[in-house]
Short mmCIF file of C-alpha atoms in Angstrom, two decimals:
data_model
loop_
_atom_site.label_atom_id
_atom_site.label_comp_id
_atom_site.label_asym_id
_atom_site.label_seq_id
_atom_site.Cartn_x
_atom_site.Cartn_y
_atom_site.Cartn_z
CA VAL O 1 46.42 -53.53 53.02
CA THR O 2 48.08 -50.48 53.04
CA GLY O 3 50.23 -48.37 54.97
CA VAL O 4 47.56 -45.79 56.58
CA GLN O 5 46.01 -49.96 57.47
CA THR O 6 48.58 -52.33 59.14
CA CYS O 7 49.29 -48.87 61.07
CA ALA O 8 45.60 -47.01 62.55
CA LEU O 9 44.29 -49.83 64.60
CA PRO O 10 47.87 -49.83 66.61
CA ILE O 11 48.11 -46.76 66.59
CA TYR O 12 44.77 -46.93 67.44
CA LYS O 13 45.17 -48.97 70.64
CA GLY O 14 48.06 -47.46 71.72
CA ILE O 15 46.43 -44.10 72.40
CA LYS O 16 43.49 -45.69 73.81
CA LEU O 17 46.46 -48.10 76.50
CA MET O 18 47.21 -43.82 76.91
CA SER O 19 44.06 -42.14 77.50
CA ASN O 20 43.62 -45.67 80.45
CA LYS O 21 46.53 -44.95 81.81
CA LYS O 22 48.14 -48.01 81.22
CA PHE O 23 51.02 -47.16 80.46
CA LEU O 24 54.18 -45.44 82.69
CA SER O 25 54.15 -41.93 80.89
CA LYS O 26 52.27 -40.15 78.45
CA LYS O 27 55.98 -39.97 76.74
CA LEU O 28 55.93 -43.44 76.45
CA ALA O 29 53.13 -44.39 74.17
CA PHE O 30 53.80 -41.19 72.03
CA PHE O 31 57.07 -43.02 71.35
CA LEU O 32 55.09 -45.85 70.54
CA THR O 33 52.68 -44.73 68.51
CA THR O 34 54.97 -42.42 66.86
CA SER O 35 57.64 -45.03 65.98
CA ILE O 36 54.21 -46.94 64.12
CA ILE O 37 53.98 -44.48 62.18
CA SER O 38 57.68 -44.39 61.08
CA LEU O 39 57.02 -48.74 60.26
CA TYR O 40 54.54 -47.61 58.20
CA PRO O 41 54.58 -44.15 56.34
CA LEU O 42 52.14 -41.87 54.58
CA SER O 43 54.07 -41.38 52.40
CA SER O 44 53.84 -45.44 51.66
CA VAL O 45 51.06 -44.99 50.25
CA ALA O 46 50.97 -44.98 46.04
CA GLY O 47 49.23 -42.33 44.56
CA PRO O 48 48.38 -41.66 40.18
CA THR O 49 51.07 -42.15 37.58
CA ALA O 50 52.73 -39.12 36.68
CA VAL O 51 51.62 -38.62 33.03
CA GLY O 52 53.49 -35.58 31.77
CA ALA O 53 54.42 -34.32 28.47
CA GLY O 54 55.80 -36.49 26.75
CA GLY O 55 52.67 -38.55 27.62
CA ALA O 56 51.69 -42.16 28.46
CA THR O 57 51.36 -45.02 26.22
CA VAL O 58 49.40 -48.35 28.51
CA THR O 59 48.79 -51.40 26.53
CA ALA O 60 48.34 -54.20 29.86
CA ALA O 61 44.89 -55.81 31.07
CA THR O 62 44.74 -54.44 33.96
CA GLY O 63 45.98 -49.81 34.37
CA ALA O 64 46.99 -48.25 37.81
CA THR O 65 45.14 -48.38 40.51
CA ASP O 66 45.92 -45.42 42.30
CA GLY O 67 44.84 -44.06 37.77
CA TYR O 68 47.19 -41.22 36.55
CA ASN O 69 47.40 -37.55 36.40
CA PHE O 70 48.84 -35.51 33.72
CA SER O 71 51.06 -33.94 35.22
CA ALA O 72 52.01 -31.58 31.97
CA ASP O 73 49.34 -31.05 28.76
CA GLY O 74 49.84 -34.96 27.13
CA THR O 75 48.25 -38.86 26.29
CA LEU O 76 47.59 -41.58 27.90
CA THR O 77 47.33 -43.86 24.40
CA ILE O 78 44.49 -47.00 26.12
CA SER O 79 46.51 -49.58 23.03
CA GLY O 80 45.63 -52.86 24.36
CA THR O 81 45.47 -55.70 21.91
CA VAL O 82 43.14 -57.21 25.30
CA ASP O 83 40.28 -55.95 27.10
CA GLN O 84 41.21 -53.40 29.28
CA THR O 85 39.72 -52.26 32.73
CA PHE O 86 41.19 -48.74 33.73
CA PRO O 87 39.77 -49.23 38.03
CA GLY O 88 41.77 -45.16 38.64
CA ALA O 89 40.26 -41.77 38.03
CA ILE O 90 42.49 -39.91 36.13
CA THR O 91 42.53 -36.67 37.00
CA ASN O 92 44.68 -33.14 36.15
CA THR O 93 47.09 -30.67 37.96
CA THR O 94 45.79 -28.23 35.90
CA ALA O 95 42.40 -27.65 34.55
CA SER O 96 41.99 -29.44 30.68
CA HIS O 97 45.12 -30.44 30.54
CA GLY O 98 45.97 -33.65 29.00
CA SER O 99 44.25 -36.23 26.47
CA VAL O 100 43.06 -40.16 27.04
CA ASP O 101 43.83 -41.93 23.66
CA ILE O 102 40.89 -44.98 23.35
CA ASN O 103 43.27 -46.59 20.18
CA GLN O 104 42.77 -50.31 20.90
CA ASN O 105 42.32 -50.56 16.96
CA THR O 106 41.14 -54.50 17.71
CA ALA O 107 37.52 -56.58 17.00
CA GLY O 108 35.26 -56.55 20.48
CA VAL O 109 38.08 -55.41 22.50
CA VAL O 110 36.70 -53.19 25.53
CA ALA O 111 38.81 -50.45 27.88
CA THR O 112 36.15 -50.03 31.09
CA PHE O 113 37.04 -47.35 33.30
CA ASN O 114 35.22 -47.17 36.89
CA ASN O 115 36.44 -44.00 37.75
CA THR O 116 36.15 -41.00 36.20
CA VAL O 117 38.16 -39.46 33.49
CA GLY O 118 38.61 -35.64 34.34
CA GLU O 119 37.29 -34.43 37.79
CA SER O 120 34.75 -32.40 37.04
CA ALA O 121 33.15 -30.58 35.06
CA THR O 122 35.59 -27.84 35.91
CA ASP O 123 38.16 -29.79 35.92
CA ARG O 124 38.64 -32.20 32.78
CA VAL O 125 41.17 -33.43 30.59
CA LYS O 126 41.23 -32.02 27.18
CA VAL O 127 40.00 -34.35 25.06
CA LEU O 128 39.02 -38.12 25.29
CA LYS O 129 38.68 -39.76 21.69
CA VAL O 130 37.34 -42.86 20.62
CA TYR O 131 39.69 -45.23 17.69
CA ALA O 132 37.40 -46.31 15.08
CA ASN O 133 37.28 -50.48 16.06
CA SER O 134 37.89 -48.87 18.88
CA ALA O 135 35.23 -49.32 22.67
CA GLY O 136 35.85 -48.31 25.81
CA LEU O 137 32.90 -48.68 28.70
CA PHE O 138 32.59 -45.79 31.33
CA ASN O 139 30.94 -47.53 33.91
CA ALA O 140 32.02 -43.11 36.34
CA ALA O 141 31.31 -39.71 35.26
CA VAL O 142 33.56 -38.78 32.30
CA HIS O 143 34.50 -34.84 32.04
CA ALA O 144 36.21 -33.52 28.67
CA LEU O 145 36.81 -30.43 26.48
CA THR O 146 35.98 -32.11 23.27
CA LEU O 147 34.04 -35.60 23.43
CA THR O 148 34.64 -37.75 20.30
CA ASN O 149 33.91 -40.85 19.84
CA ASN O 150 35.04 -42.83 16.51
CA GLY O 151 34.07 -46.32 17.80
CA GLU O 152 31.44 -47.65 20.67
CA SER O 153 31.39 -45.62 23.95
CA PHE O 154 28.80 -46.87 26.82
CA PHE O 155 28.37 -44.10 29.22
CA SER O 156 27.37 -46.15 32.51
CA VAL O 157 25.47 -43.46 34.53
CA ASP O 158 24.23 -39.47 34.55
CA GLY O 159 26.23 -36.11 34.90
CA ASN O 160 28.93 -36.14 32.11
CA THR O 161 31.23 -33.56 30.66
CA ALA O 162 30.79 -32.70 26.80
CA THR O 163 31.91 -29.55 25.87
CA THR O 164 32.27 -30.24 22.01
CA PHE O 165 30.40 -33.14 21.67
CA THR O 166 31.10 -35.19 17.68
CA ALA O 167 30.13 -38.73 17.38
CA ALA O 168 31.68 -39.70 14.11
CA ASP O 169 30.17 -41.79 11.31
CA GLY O 170 30.02 -45.56 11.99
CA ALA O 171 30.82 -44.88 15.58
CA ARG O 172 28.34 -45.90 18.31
CA VAL O 173 26.79 -43.62 21.05
CA MET O 174 24.64 -46.22 24.64
CA LEU O 175 23.39 -45.52 27.57
CA GLY O 176 23.97 -46.67 30.36
CA ARG O 177 20.58 -48.61 32.16
CA ASN O 178 22.02 -45.91 35.05
CA ILE O 179 21.40 -42.74 32.93
CA ILE O 180 16.74 -43.11 33.85
CA ASN O 181 13.59 -41.35 34.04
CA GLY O 182 14.35 -37.13 34.77
CA GLU O 183 18.09 -37.40 34.33
CA THR O 184 20.10 -35.68 32.82
CA ALA O 185 23.13 -36.69 30.44
CA PHE O 186 25.94 -34.84 29.13
CA THR O 187 26.95 -30.96 29.66
CA SER O 188 27.59 -29.66 26.46
CA THR O 189 27.53 -26.09 24.07
CA SER O 190 27.96 -28.21 21.22
CA GLN O 191 27.09 -31.22 20.07
CA THR O 192 26.99 -33.71 16.99
CA PHE O 193 26.28 -37.23 15.04
CA THR O 194 27.50 -37.41 11.95
CA SER O 195 25.33 -38.68 9.35
CA GLY O 196 25.72 -42.40 10.50
CA SER O 197 26.78 -42.44 13.28
CA LYS O 198 24.30 -44.25 15.74
CA LEU O 199 22.75 -43.31 19.52
CA ASN O 200 20.94 -46.23 21.89
CA MET O 201 18.65 -45.44 24.96
CA PRO O 202 18.71 -47.00 28.21
CA VAL O 203 17.18 -50.90 27.95
CA ASN O 204 14.76 -49.44 31.05
CA MET O 205 13.93 -46.36 29.52
CA THR O 206 10.04 -47.31 28.69
CA ASP O 207 6.91 -46.14 27.85
CA GLY O 208 6.77 -41.65 29.30
CA HIS O 209 9.78 -41.68 30.16
CA VAL O 210 12.84 -38.71 29.42
CA ILE O 211 15.93 -38.12 30.21
CA THR O 212 17.84 -34.96 29.23
CA LEU O 213 20.36 -36.12 26.56
CA PHE O 214 22.42 -32.63 27.13
CA SER O 215 22.32 -29.28 28.73
CA GLY O 216 23.72 -26.48 27.83
CA THR O 217 23.49 -24.30 24.67
CA ILE O 218 22.28 -26.30 22.22
CA THR O 219 23.85 -26.27 18.69
CA ASP O 220 25.98 -28.70 16.39
CA GLY O 221 27.94 -24.93 15.71
CA THR O 222 24.88 -24.25 13.41
CA ASN O 223 22.50 -23.58 15.40
CA ALA O 224 20.24 -25.89 17.40
CA ALA O 225 17.92 -27.02 14.82
CA GLY O 226 20.90 -28.51 13.46
CA SER O 227 21.93 -30.54 16.04
CA LEU O 228 17.96 -31.61 16.60
CA ASN O 229 18.10 -33.07 13.80
CA LYS O 230 21.45 -35.28 13.65
CA THR O 231 20.40 -36.62 16.83
CA THR O 232 16.93 -37.78 15.52
CA ALA O 233 18.45 -39.20 12.41
CA ALA O 234 20.85 -41.43 14.99
CA LEU O 235 18.50 -42.35 17.43
CA GLN O 236 18.10 -46.20 17.22
CA ASN O 237 14.50 -46.63 17.86
CA THR O 238 13.55 -50.83 19.20
CA SER O 239 11.33 -54.09 18.69
CA LEU O 240 9.37 -52.27 21.35
CA PHE O 241 10.22 -48.90 22.45
CA THR O 242 10.33 -45.33 19.72
CA TYR O 243 12.14 -42.11 20.51
CA THR O 244 11.23 -38.85 20.59
CA ALA O 245 13.80 -35.49 20.40
CA GLU O 246 13.11 -32.34 21.51
CA ASN O 247 15.13 -29.63 21.98
CA ASN O 248 13.13 -27.26 24.60
CA GLY O 249 11.17 -23.45 24.24
CA GLY O 250 15.36 -22.06 24.64
CA ALA O 251 17.35 -24.69 23.33
CA THR O 252 18.88 -25.51 26.78
CA ALA O 253 18.10 -28.31 26.34
CA GLN O 254 17.46 -30.57 24.38
CA THR O 255 15.48 -34.19 25.58
CA ILE O 256 14.67 -37.76 24.97
CA THR O 257 11.25 -39.36 24.67
CA ALA O 258 10.07 -43.06 24.82
CA THR O 259 6.97 -44.37 23.01
CA ALA O 260 6.20 -47.98 23.51
CA ARG O 261 5.01 -50.12 21.03
CA SER O 262 1.44 -51.71 20.59
CA ALA O 263 1.72 -55.30 20.29
CA SER O 264 0.54 -55.52 16.64
CA ASP O 265 3.87 -52.49 15.70
CA VAL O 266 5.83 -55.10 18.37
CA GLY O 267 4.43 -58.02 16.63
CA SER O 268 4.49 -56.25 12.89
CA THR O 269 7.74 -55.54 12.77
CA LEU O 270 8.86 -58.76 14.31
CA GLY O 271 7.25 -60.44 12.31
CA ILE O 272 5.57 -62.06 15.32
CA ASN O 273 1.83 -63.36 16.09
CA ALA O 274 -0.01 -61.23 18.45
CA ASN O 275 0.27 -63.56 21.35
CA LYS O 276 4.13 -63.99 21.12
CA ALA O 277 4.36 -59.46 20.66
CA LYS O 278 2.33 -58.95 24.08
CA ALA O 279 4.50 -62.06 25.58
CA PHE O 280 8.01 -60.17 24.51
CA ILE O 281 6.08 -56.30 26.05
CA GLN O 282 5.70 -59.05 29.19
CA ALA O 283 8.93 -60.09 29.23
CA HIS O 284 11.09 -57.13 29.06
CA ALA O 285 8.49 -55.85 31.95
CA ALA O 286 9.52 -58.42 34.33
CA ALA O 287 13.28 -58.27 33.50
CA LEU O 288 12.76 -55.02 34.80
CA ALA O 289 10.50 -54.62 37.81
CA ASN O 290 12.97 -58.32 39.03
CA SER O 291 15.98 -55.87 38.07
CA ASP O 292 17.66 -57.16 41.43
CA ASN O 293 17.60 -61.04 41.19
CA ASP O 294 17.72 -61.54 37.32
CA ASP O 295 20.36 -58.73 35.60
CA GLY O 296 21.11 -61.88 33.17
CA ALA O 297 17.55 -60.98 31.27
CA ILE O 298 17.98 -57.62 31.50
CA SER O 299 21.65 -57.73 29.95
CA ALA O 300 19.91 -59.92 27.59
CA PHE O 301 17.32 -57.19 25.90
CA GLU O 302 19.93 -54.70 26.13
CA ASP O 303 22.34 -56.67 24.51
CA LEU O 304 19.59 -57.16 21.71
CA PHE O 305 18.94 -53.32 21.83
CA THR O 306 22.06 -51.56 21.33
CA GLU O 307 23.74 -54.02 18.97
CA ALA O 308 23.61 -54.52 14.74
CA PHE O 309 19.84 -56.56 16.23
CA ASP O 310 18.40 -52.98 16.33
CA THR O 311 18.54 -52.95 11.70
CA THR O 312 17.62 -56.91 11.30
CA LYS O 313 15.61 -57.46 14.36
CA THR O 314 16.36 -61.14 14.15
CA GLU O 315 17.45 -61.50 17.19
CA ASP O 316 14.20 -59.43 18.57
CA SER O 317 12.29 -62.14 16.60
CA LYS O 318 14.38 -65.39 18.18
CA LEU O 319 13.67 -63.90 21.71
CA ALA O 320 10.42 -62.77 21.21
CA LYS O 321 9.11 -66.69 20.27
CA GLN O 322 10.67 -67.70 23.13
CA SER O 323 10.64 -65.71 25.70
CA SER O 324 5.48 -66.51 24.42
CA PRO O 325 6.79 -70.62 25.99
CA GLN O 326 8.41 -69.43 29.04
CA THR O 327 9.51 -66.30 29.92
CA ASP O 328 11.19 -67.16 32.16
CA VAL O 329 14.40 -68.29 30.17
CA ILE O 330 15.12 -65.08 28.54
CA ALA O 331 18.12 -64.73 30.21
CA GLY O 332 19.54 -67.59 28.18
CA SER O 333 18.37 -67.74 24.45
CA THR O 334 20.06 -65.33 23.56
CA GLU O 335 24.02 -65.27 23.97
CA ILE O 336 25.39 -62.26 25.46
CA GLY O 337 28.48 -60.32 24.22
CA ARG O 338 29.82 -57.81 25.90
CA ALA O 339 29.54 -57.58 29.65
CA HIS O 340 27.02 -53.71 29.67
CA VAL O 341 26.84 -52.41 33.16
#
């Protein structure tokens, strides 16, 4: 309970009583209410932790409740060896100041951000970088002048800003289910998926859905075609859907369109018969239709589609075979390795 919450009710009651003439005088009412405020001053409410030119390092499991503010152009280094959660926003006093480095260097460890990184598209942090063998899960919008991913990055919502976007060889970029048909993932003026990087589309992106991956100026630093070719190479088809990248005529947007595989194609991809393939398709559709009540089923598919299974399809095949006789056991048919939102 904050000072503001604690003092709000008695202040209101004091004013109410004063208005009902239940105090001897307005002067007494004013004295009592201002005395309460003096006991719980507004300044007692904590603000964001300042990060100056010397920077700061966070290794604790939970970051500052009220977030961090770059009072100078420093670096906030996130380097815990356990899962870390950041409930507060990361802001800056001066636009395009501050670097956020996610550098856990520990397999399986995730830094989760439940508030914005950078205040807006015009008030960005200077750099957001996810290092190799590190992972960032962003449950609110990210606004960065330079966004570099050398590890794993999961973006849960639309409306992000990555003026210069780069995914390195071996990196994986994942888009979450809250980025839906017709929405835009990033505003960007330069984007490069380096050879060997991977891009996973949302688990609920189905046949005919179109998501704008980048809006702004489409180029890899050389031309629009270069950006498109690199995005195409990074896109990871799943056992149920294929994806096509396309630049619009003015090279101001790069879109991704999903196309459903036929049952025979799904069967061929997974090495299963047509009946099991149809059941697998139906199980995915049922999980999406029942999203409010069966989040585990969606998470199971999300794990299958965004992890290493996209190359071997071994786990997809296992789940397809299990979904054929009983589709209501999907959520328990595979171990969920990480909590995607």
